[in-house]
């Protein structure tokens, strides 16, 4: 799925990946665009030696992959689900994936209250505190404890990243959720049966055309959301036992009580979104002096239902020339290879993709890229780069990556790919060049597993097909399952030729090291 945004192409299949794998380097990219001085003086960077806390880390892939990418930094995370904590621990320690004892990470299944008590006994402050959506899935008492953690343990100059469901975009969905959960609570059966009974009830009720539907037409579109998403998504989004939603201005006030100030969204495209507003809306919003009120009005203009925000505890501001110089001096690298023949990609993106693909995908400075598309302004270039970052095509790179980091990431990825060969695991791998993880689809991971195991290019199709067959899986093409060995192998042959072209990119990112391109250059 694609969309035009400010005249730029945004691949929304990658947007969730961008936010799921949001790492310190991407946070600092956004802070720099917002005019906040972080990292290196001359480029967008992250200095080693920071402390990082993630609250509610899920399966822990992003937390662990970030921890691998930095020497001398300390990472801590908690997730109340012990299975999540066990999965994260297995990734780093229990299976000896990382044999380097210097992976400085602590993983807990603490409640937020237990974590607060644990931290009180430690002499520690964090540079980054990260919450991926968890705010919307805990009750008000837990939200108060989260605020206590932030207030007590965030460093001066520290950053909070928080994503959450918000009004006004959730208005119609919120009242519909109440209808669904109300019927769910009065139903009998297994959890899955109760959810499907509630969906039938909701549809049948809307078919009666109540006045509620006439005044909340979004309710009808919710049925499409419920039908087009899998059971786990629907259960999480609409039937979670605890769910909260708030306005941005209330979130800003809560964090202001911890001496934090809103800086920007963590979506770099939002730095350039004013051009999406009508001239009348833009003039009206900019007539408002208070920056928090302006941001809240934008939520009404765009009817936002989800936000990804950055707040800081103290700031040093950059001038416009400093922002542009840091951006232009920063190196970027491709993180995926889009189809440049697609009509959606466009001329400028095609030029940049070809430019960054040259010389085995060697990272290049934004200043060099500007020479390729020199007919646009630096602000236009920053917008174009932001679009390509969110779309999963570009990423700023880290400098001074040690051999230890390269080895730890390689060991981690070996484990990820091996697990993928045994069961559905995850679609991310550690990429030390970008200081985090990169999206790699299931089949490409199996090809990588085969290459690491010494399978020749000519035998990769047979190798992967045997794995898929053992898992009772088949490939999909144009949203249809392929039938039989012949169809699946034919599709794998097409896929393996694309995969082989990507090997130099995986080398450059540090995902693997068949030819040691990464080690030679960095």
Coordinates of C-alpha atoms in Angstrom, one line a residue:
X1 CA 0.0 0.0 0.0
X2 CA 1.3 3.4 -0.9
X3 CA 0.3 7.0 -0.4
X4 CA 1.4 10.4 -1.6
X5 CA 2.4 12.7 1.3
X6 CA 3.7 16.2 0.5
X7 CA 4.4 14.9 -3.0
X8 CA 6.5 12.1 -1.5
X9 CA 6.0 8.4 -1.6
X10 CA 5.3 6.7 1.7
X11 CA 5.2 2.9 1.8
X12 CA 2.9 2.3 4.8
X13 CA 3.8 -1.4 4.9
X14 CA 7.1 -0.2 6.4
X15 CA 5.7 2.5 8.7
X16 CA 5.0 0.0 11.5
X17 CA 8.5 -1.4 11.0
X18 CA 10.0 2.1 11.4
X19 CA 8.3 2.7 14.7
X20 CA 8.7 -0.8 16.1
X21 CA 12.5 -0.6 15.4
X22 CA 12.9 3.1 16.4
X23 CA 16.4 3.3 17.8
X24 CA 18.5 6.0 19.5
X25 CA 19.9 7.1 16.1
X26 CA 16.5 7.7 14.6
X27 CA 15.4 9.5 17.8
X28 CA 18.4 11.8 17.4
X29 CA 17.6 12.4 13.7
X30 CA 14.2 13.7 14.8
X31 CA 15.6 15.8 17.6
X32 CA 18.1 17.4 15.2
X33 CA 15.3 18.2 12.7
X34 CA 13.4 19.7 15.6
X35 CA 16.4 21.9 16.4
X36 CA 17.7 20.1 19.5
X37 CA 21.4 19.7 20.0
X38 CA 22.3 16.0 20.6
X39 CA 25.2 13.7 19.8
X40 CA 28.1 14.9 17.7
X41 CA 28.7 18.5 16.9
X42 CA 29.1 17.9 13.1
X43 CA 26.6 15.2 12.3
X44 CA 23.6 13.3 13.5
X45 CA 25.0 10.6 15.8
X46 CA 24.7 8.7 19.1
X47 CA 27.6 8.7 21.5
X48 CA 28.4 5.4 23.2
X49 CA 28.0 5.2 27.0
X50 CA 24.3 6.0 27.3
X51 CA 21.6 4.3 29.5
X52 CA 18.4 3.1 27.9
X53 CA 15.2 1.8 29.5
X54 CA 12.3 0.2 27.6
X55 CA 8.9 -0.2 29.4
X56 CA 6.9 -3.0 27.9
X57 CA 9.3 -4.4 25.4
X58 CA 7.1 -7.2 23.9
X59 CA 9.2 -10.1 22.6
X60 CA 12.4 -8.0 23.1
X61 CA 13.8 -8.1 19.6
X62 CA 14.2 -4.3 19.3
X63 CA 15.6 -4.0 22.8
X64 CA 18.2 -6.8 22.2
X65 CA 19.2 -5.7 18.7
X66 CA 19.8 -2.1 20.0
X67 CA 21.9 -3.4 22.9
X68 CA 24.1 -5.3 20.5
X69 CA 24.9 -2.1 18.5
X70 CA 26.6 0.0 21.2
X71 CA 29.7 -0.7 23.3
X72 CA 29.8 0.6 26.9
X73 CA 26.1 1.5 27.0
X74 CA 23.6 0.0 29.4
X75 CA 20.1 -1.3 28.4
X76 CA 17.3 -2.3 30.7
X77 CA 13.8 -3.5 29.9
X78 CA 10.7 -4.9 31.7
X79 CA 7.7 -6.6 30.4
X80 CA 5.1 -8.0 32.7
X81 CA 4.5 -11.0 30.5
X82 CA 7.1 -13.6 31.7
X83 CA 7.1 -15.4 28.3
X84 CA 8.2 -12.1 26.7
X85 CA 10.9 -11.7 29.2
X86 CA 12.0 -15.3 28.7
X87 CA 12.1 -14.8 24.9
X88 CA 14.3 -11.7 25.3
X89 CA 16.6 -13.4 27.7
X90 CA 17.0 -16.4 25.4
X91 CA 18.0 -14.0 22.6
X92 CA 20.8 -12.5 24.6
X93 CA 22.0 -14.9 27.3
X94 CA 20.3 -18.3 27.9
X95 CA 21.1 -19.8 24.5
X96 CA 24.6 -18.3 24.5
X97 CA 23.7 -16.4 21.3
X98 CA 26.0 -13.6 22.4
X99 CA 29.2 -15.1 23.8
X100 CA 30.6 -11.6 24.5
X101 CA 30.1 -10.9 28.2
X102 CA 30.1 -7.2 27.5
X103 CA 26.4 -7.1 26.3
X104 CA 25.3 -4.8 29.1
X105 CA 21.6 -5.6 29.4
X106 CA 19.2 -6.5 32.1
X107 CA 15.8 -8.0 31.4
X108 CA 12.9 -8.3 33.9
X109 CA 9.3 -9.3 34.1
X110 CA 8.6 -6.7 36.8
X111 CA 5.5 -4.7 37.1
X112 CA 6.1 -1.0 36.9
X113 CA 5.8 -0.7 40.6
X114 CA 8.3 -3.5 41.1
X115 CA 10.7 -1.8 38.6
X116 CA 10.3 1.5 40.4
X117 CA 11.3 -0.1 43.7
X118 CA 14.2 -1.9 42.0
X119 CA 15.5 1.4 40.5
X120 CA 15.3 3.1 43.8
X121 CA 18.0 0.8 45.1
X122 CA 20.3 1.7 42.2
X123 CA 22.4 4.7 41.4
X124 CA 21.2 5.0 37.8
X125 CA 19.7 7.6 35.5
X126 CA 18.6 7.0 31.9
X127 CA 19.3 9.0 28.7
X128 CA 16.4 7.3 26.9
X129 CA 13.1 6.0 28.3
X130 CA 11.0 4.3 25.6
X131 CA 7.4 3.2 25.6
X132 CA 6.1 1.6 22.4
X133 CA 2.3 1.8 22.9
X134 CA 2.2 0.4 26.4
X135 CA 0.7 3.7 27.8
X136 CA -2.6 2.9 26.0
X137 CA -2.8 -0.6 27.5
X138 CA -2.3 0.0 31.2
X139 CA -4.7 1.6 33.8
X140 CA -4.4 5.0 35.3
X141 CA -2.6 3.7 38.4
X142 CA 0.2 2.2 36.3
X143 CA 0.4 5.4 34.2
X144 CA 1.1 7.3 37.5
X145 CA 3.9 4.9 38.3
X146 CA 5.3 5.3 34.8
X147 CA 5.4 9.1 35.4
X148 CA 7.2 8.5 38.7
X149 CA 9.8 6.4 36.9
X150 CA 10.3 9.1 34.3
X151 CA 10.4 11.8 37.0
X152 CA 12.9 10.0 39.2
X153 CA 15.2 8.2 36.7
X154 CA 15.5 10.3 33.5
X155 CA 18.7 12.3 33.2
X156 CA 18.7 16.0 32.7
X157 CA 18.9 16.2 28.9
X158 CA 17.3 12.8 28.6
X159 CA 14.6 11.8 26.1
X160 CA 11.3 10.1 26.4
X161 CA 9.7 8.4 23.4
X162 CA 6.1 7.5 23.9
X163 CA 3.4 6.3 21.4
X164 CA -0.3 6.1 22.3
X165 CA -3.8 6.1 21.0
X166 CA -5.3 9.6 20.9
X167 CA -8.4 11.6 20.3
X168 CA -10.0 13.0 18.3
X169 CA -9.3 10.2 15.8
X170 CA -10.3 7.5 18.2
X171 CA -13.7 9.2 19.0
X172 CA -15.9 6.8 16.9
X173 CA -13.7 3.8 17.6
X174 CA -13.8 4.4 21.3
X175 CA -17.6 4.3 21.6
X176 CA -17.7 1.3 19.3
X177 CA -15.1 -0.5 21.4
X178 CA -17.4 0.0 24.4
X179 CA -20.2 -1.8 22.5
X180 CA -17.9 -4.7 21.6
X181 CA -16.5 -5.1 25.1
X182 CA -19.9 -4.8 26.7
X183 CA -21.3 -7.7 24.7
X184 CA -18.1 -9.7 25.2
X185 CA -18.4 -9.4 29.0
X186 CA -22.0 -10.9 28.9
X187 CA -21.1 -13.7 26.5
X188 CA -20.1 -17.3 27.2
X189 CA -17.5 -19.5 25.7
X190 CA -13.8 -19.4 25.0
X191 CA -12.1 -16.0 24.5
X192 CA -12.0 -16.5 20.8
X193 CA -15.7 -17.5 20.7
X194 CA -16.7 -14.5 22.8
X195 CA -14.8 -12.1 20.5
X196 CA -16.4 -13.5 17.3
X197 CA -19.9 -13.4 19.0
X198 CA -19.2 -9.7 19.8
X199 CA -18.3 -8.9 16.2
X200 CA -21.5 -10.6 15.0
X201 CA -23.5 -8.6 17.5
X202 CA -21.8 -5.3 16.5
X203 CA -22.6 -5.9 12.8
X204 CA -26.2 -7.0 13.5
X205 CA -26.7 -3.9 15.6
X206 CA -25.3 -1.5 13.0
X207 CA -27.6 -3.2 10.4
X208 CA -30.6 -1.7 12.4
X209 CA -29.2 1.7 11.4
X210 CA -29.3 3.4 14.9
X211 CA -28.9 7.2 15.2
X212 CA -25.5 6.4 16.6
X213 CA -24.4 5.1 13.2
X214 CA -25.7 8.2 11.4
X215 CA -23.8 10.5 13.8
X216 CA -20.7 8.3 13.9
X217 CA -20.2 7.0 10.3
X218 CA -16.7 5.8 11.2
X219 CA -18.4 2.9 13.1
X220 CA -19.3 1.3 9.8
X221 CA -15.7 1.4 8.6
X222 CA -14.6 -0.3 11.8
X223 CA -16.2 -3.5 10.5
X224 CA -13.8 -3.4 7.6
X225 CA -10.9 -3.0 10.1
X226 CA -12.2 -6.0 12.2
X227 CA -12.7 -8.2 9.1
X228 CA -9.3 -7.4 7.5
X229 CA -7.1 -8.0 10.5
X230 CA -6.2 -11.2 12.2
X231 CA -7.7 -12.4 15.5
X232 CA -4.7 -11.4 17.6
X233 CA -4.8 -7.8 16.3
X234 CA -8.5 -7.5 16.9
X235 CA -8.2 -8.9 20.4
X236 CA -5.4 -6.5 21.3
X237 CA -6.9 -3.4 19.7
X238 CA -10.5 -3.7 20.8
X239 CA -10.8 -6.3 23.6
X240 CA -7.8 -5.6 25.8
X241 CA -8.9 -5.7 29.4
X242 CA -7.4 -2.3 30.1
X243 CA -7.4 0.4 27.4
X244 CA -7.0 4.1 27.7
X245 CA -7.0 7.0 25.2
X246 CA -6.1 10.6 25.7
X247 CA -5.7 14.0 23.9
X248 CA -2.1 15.1 23.1
X249 CA -2.5 18.1 25.3
X250 CA -3.2 15.9 28.4
X251 CA -0.1 13.8 27.6
X252 CA 1.9 17.0 27.4
X253 CA 0.6 18.1 30.8
X254 CA 1.4 14.8 32.4
X255 CA 5.0 14.9 31.2
X256 CA 5.3 18.6 32.0
X257 CA 4.7 17.5 35.6
X258 CA 8.0 15.5 35.3
X259 CA 9.8 18.7 33.9
X260 CA 9.6 17.4 30.3
X261 CA 8.9 19.5 27.3
X262 CA 7.3 18.3 24.0
X263 CA 9.8 18.6 21.1
X264 CA 8.4 16.8 18.1
X265 CA 6.8 13.6 16.7
X266 CA 9.2 10.7 16.2
X267 CA 8.0 10.6 12.6
X268 CA 10.5 12.8 10.7
X269 CA 7.8 13.6 8.0
X270 CA 5.8 15.5 10.7
X271 CA 8.5 18.2 10.7
X272 CA 7.4 19.1 7.2
X273 CA 3.7 18.5 7.5
X274 CA 2.6 22.2 7.4
X275 CA 2.4 22.0 3.6
X276 CA -0.4 19.4 4.0
X277 CA -2.6 22.0 5.7
X278 CA -4.8 24.4 3.8
X279 CA -3.5 28.0 3.7
X280 CA -6.4 29.0 6.0
X281 CA -5.7 26.3 8.5
X282 CA -1.9 27.0 8.5
X283 CA -2.5 30.7 9.1
X284 CA -4.9 30.0 11.9
X285 CA -2.7 27.5 13.7
X286 CA 0.4 29.7 13.4
X287 CA -1.6 32.6 15.0
X288 CA -1.7 30.5 18.2
X289 CA 1.3 31.4 20.4
X290 CA 1.4 28.2 22.6
X291 CA 3.3 25.4 20.8
X292 CA 1.3 22.6 22.7
X293 CA -2.0 24.2 21.6
X294 CA -0.8 24.4 18.0
X295 CA 0.1 20.7 18.1
X296 CA -3.3 19.8 19.5
X297 CA -5.0 21.8 16.8
X298 CA -3.1 19.8 14.1
X299 CA -4.5 16.6 15.6
X300 CA -8.0 18.0 14.8
X301 CA -6.9 19.0 11.3
X302 CA -5.6 15.5 10.6
X303 CA -8.0 13.7 12.8
X304 CA -5.1 11.7 14.4
X305 CA -5.8 8.5 16.2
X306 CA -2.2 7.6 17.1
X307 CA 0.9 9.6 18.1
X308 CA 4.6 8.9 18.4
X309 CA 6.1 11.7 20.5
X310 CA 9.5 12.9 21.8
X311 CA 9.8 14.8 25.1
X312 CA 13.1 16.1 26.6
X313 CA 14.2 17.1 30.1
X314 CA 16.0 20.3 29.2
X315 CA 17.4 21.3 25.8
X316 CA 20.0 23.2 23.9
X317 CA 18.7 24.6 20.6
X318 CA 20.4 24.6 17.2
X319 CA 20.2 27.3 14.6
X320 CA 18.8 26.6 11.1
X321 CA 22.3 26.5 9.6
X322 CA 23.5 24.1 12.3
X323 CA 20.5 21.8 11.6
X324 CA 21.2 21.7 7.9
X325 CA 25.0 21.2 8.3
X326 CA 24.5 18.3 10.7
X327 CA 22.0 16.7 8.3
X328 CA 24.2 17.3 5.2
X329 CA 27.3 15.8 7.0
X330 CA 25.4 12.7 8.1
X331 CA 26.0 9.4 6.2
X332 CA 23.0 7.3 5.1
X333 CA 22.6 3.8 3.7
X334 CA 19.9 1.9 1.9
X335 CA 18.2 -0.6 4.2
X336 CA 16.0 -2.2 1.4
X337 CA 15.9 -2.2 -2.3
X338 CA 12.5 -1.0 -3.7
X339 CA 11.3 -1.7 -7.2
X340 CA 12.5 1.5 -9.0
X341 CA 10.3 0.6 -12.0
X342 CA 7.2 1.3 -9.8
X343 CA 5.3 4.3 -10.9
X344 CA 5.0 5.4 -7.3
X345 CA 8.7 5.7 -6.7
X346 CA 9.2 8.7 -8.9
X347 CA 12.3 10.3 -10.6
X348 CA 14.0 11.8 -7.5
X349 CA 13.7 8.7 -5.4
X350 CA 14.9 6.6 -8.3
X351 CA 18.0 8.8 -8.6
X352 CA 18.7 8.6 -4.9
X353 CA 18.2 4.8 -4.7
X354 CA 20.6 4.3 -7.6
X355 CA 23.1 6.7 -6.0
X356 CA 23.0 4.9 -2.7
X357 CA 23.2 1.5 -4.4
X358 CA 26.5 2.4 -6.1
X359 CA 29.8 1.0 -4.9
X360 CA 28.2 -2.0 -3.1
X361 CA 25.8 0.2 -1.2
X362 CA 28.5 2.2 0.5
X363 CA 27.1 4.8 3.0
X364 CA 27.2 8.3 1.6
X365 CA 26.6 11.7 3.1
X366 CA 23.4 13.7 2.5
X367 CA 25.7 16.4 1.1
X368 CA 26.8 14.1 -1.7
X369 CA 23.2 13.0 -2.4
X370 CA 22.2 16.7 -2.8
X371 CA 24.5 17.0 -5.8
X372 CA 22.4 14.3 -7.5
X373 CA 19.1 16.1 -6.9
X374 CA 20.5 19.7 -6.6
X375 CA 17.4 21.3 -8.1
X376 CA 15.6 20.9 -4.7
X377 CA 16.3 22.9 -1.6
X378 CA 18.0 21.5 1.5
X379 CA 14.6 21.5 3.2
X380 CA 13.2 19.6 0.3
X381 CA 16.1 17.1 0.5
X382 CA 15.4 16.6 4.2
X383 CA 11.7 16.0 3.4
X384 CA 12.6 13.5 0.7
X385 CA 15.1 11.7 3.1
X386 CA 12.5 11.6 5.8
X387 CA 10.0 10.0 3.5
X388 CA 12.6 7.3 2.5
X389 CA 13.5 6.7 6.1
X390 CA 9.9 6.2 7.2
X391 CA 9.3 4.0 4.1
X392 CA 12.2 1.7 5.2
X393 CA 14.6 2.6 2.4
X394 CA 17.2 4.8 4.1
X395 CA 18.7 5.0 7.5
X396 CA 21.5 7.2 9.1
X397 CA 24.6 5.2 9.9
X398 CA 26.8 4.8 13.0
X399 CA 30.5 5.5 13.1
X400 CA 33.3 3.7 14.9
X401 CA 31.7 0.2 15.0
X402 CA 33.9 -2.3 16.8
X403 CA 34.8 -5.8 15.8
X404 CA 33.0 -6.9 19.0
X405 CA 29.7 -5.3 17.8
X406 CA 30.1 -7.0 14.4
X407 CA 30.6 -10.4 16.0
X408 CA 27.8 -10.1 18.5
X409 CA 25.3 -9.0 15.8
X410 CA 26.4 -11.9 13.5
X411 CA 25.9 -14.4 16.3
X412 CA 22.5 -12.9 17.1
X413 CA 21.4 -13.1 13.4
X414 CA 22.6 -16.7 13.1
X415 CA 20.2 -17.6 16.0
X416 CA 17.3 -15.6 14.4
X417 CA 17.7 -17.3 11.0
X418 CA 18.1 -20.7 12.6
X419 CA 14.9 -20.2 14.6
X420 CA 13.1 -19.1 11.4
X421 CA 14.1 -22.4 9.8
X422 CA 12.2 -24.3 12.6
X423 CA 9.2 -22.0 13.2
X424 CA 7.8 -18.6 12.5
X425 CA 10.0 -16.3 14.5
X426 CA 10.5 -12.6 13.7
X427 CA 11.2 -10.5 10.6
X428 CA 14.1 -8.4 12.0
X429 CA 17.8 -8.9 12.1
X430 CA 20.6 -6.9 13.8
X431 CA 22.2 -4.4 11.6
X432 CA 25.1 -2.8 13.4
X433 CA 25.7 -0.2 10.8
X434 CA 22.4 1.5 11.6
X435 CA 22.5 0.9 15.4
X436 CA 19.5 -1.3 15.5
X437 CA 17.5 -3.8 13.4
X438 CA 16.4 -4.1 9.8
X439 CA 13.3 -5.8 8.3
X440 CA 14.0 -9.0 6.5
X441 CA 11.2 -11.2 5.2
X442 CA 10.8 -14.9 6.2
X443 CA 12.1 -16.4 3.0
X444 CA 15.1 -14.1 2.7
X445 CA 16.0 -15.1 6.3
X446 CA 15.9 -18.8 5.2
X447 CA 18.1 -18.0 2.2
X448 CA 20.5 -16.3 4.6
X449 CA 20.4 -19.3 6.9
X450 CA 21.2 -21.5 4.0
X451 CA 24.2 -19.4 2.9
X452 CA 25.6 -19.3 6.5
X453 CA 25.3 -23.2 6.5
X454 CA 27.3 -23.3 3.3
X455 CA 24.5 -24.1 0.8
X456 CA 25.5 -23.0 -2.7
X457 CA 23.4 -20.5 -4.6
X458 CA 22.2 -23.3 -7.0
X459 CA 20.8 -25.3 -4.1
X460 CA 19.1 -22.6 -2.1
X461 CA 15.7 -23.2 -3.7
X462 CA 15.7 -26.8 -2.7
X463 CA 17.1 -26.0 0.7
X464 CA 14.3 -23.5 1.5
X465 CA 11.5 -25.5 -0.1
X466 CA 12.4 -28.5 2.2
X467 CA 12.1 -26.2 5.2
X468 CA 8.7 -24.8 4.1
X469 CA 7.5 -28.2 3.3
X470 CA 8.5 -29.5 6.8
X471 CA 6.5 -26.6 8.3
X472 CA 3.4 -27.3 6.1
X473 CA 3.8 -23.8 4.5
X474 CA 3.4 -22.5 1.0
X475 CA 4.3 -19.2 -0.6
X476 CA 1.8 -16.5 -1.5
X477 CA 1.7 -14.6 -4.7
X478 CA -0.7 -11.7 -5.3
X479 CA -2.4 -12.7 -2.0
X480 CA -3.1 -16.2 -3.1
X481 CA -1.5 -19.4 -1.7
X482 CA 0.6 -21.2 -4.3
X483 CA -0.3 -24.9 -4.7
X484 CA 2.1 -27.8 -5.1
X485 CA 5.9 -28.1 -5.3
X486 CA 6.2 -26.9 -8.8
X487 CA 4.5 -23.5 -8.3
X488 CA 6.4 -22.9 -5.0
X489 CA 9.8 -23.8 -6.4
X490 CA 9.2 -21.5 -9.4
X491 CA 8.4 -18.6 -7.1
X492 CA 11.4 -19.4 -5.0
X493 CA 13.6 -19.3 -8.1
X494 CA 12.4 -15.7 -8.8
X495 CA 13.0 -14.8 -5.1
X496 CA 16.5 -16.3 -4.9
X497 CA 17.7 -14.2 -7.8
X498 CA 16.5 -11.0 -6.0
X499 CA 18.0 -12.3 -2.8
X500 CA 21.5 -12.8 -4.4
X501 CA 21.4 -9.2 -5.6
X502 CA 20.8 -8.1 -1.9
X503 CA 23.7 -9.9 -0.4
X504 CA 26.1 -6.9 -0.8
X505 CA 23.5 -4.8 1.0
X506 CA 23.2 -7.3 3.9
X507 CA 27.0 -7.3 4.0
X508 CA 27.2 -3.5 4.2
X509 CA 24.6 -3.4 7.0
X510 CA 26.5 -6.0 9.0
X511 CA 23.6 -8.4 8.9
X512 CA 26.0 -11.1 7.6
X513 CA 29.6 -11.3 6.4
X514 CA 30.0 -13.7 3.5
X515 CA 32.6 -11.5 1.8
X516 CA 33.6 -9.3 4.8
X517 CA 32.6 -6.1 2.9
X518 CA 31.5 -4.6 6.2
X519 CA 34.6 -5.5 8.1
X520 CA 36.9 -4.1 5.4
X521 CA 35.1 -0.7 5.3
X522 CA 34.4 -0.2 8.9

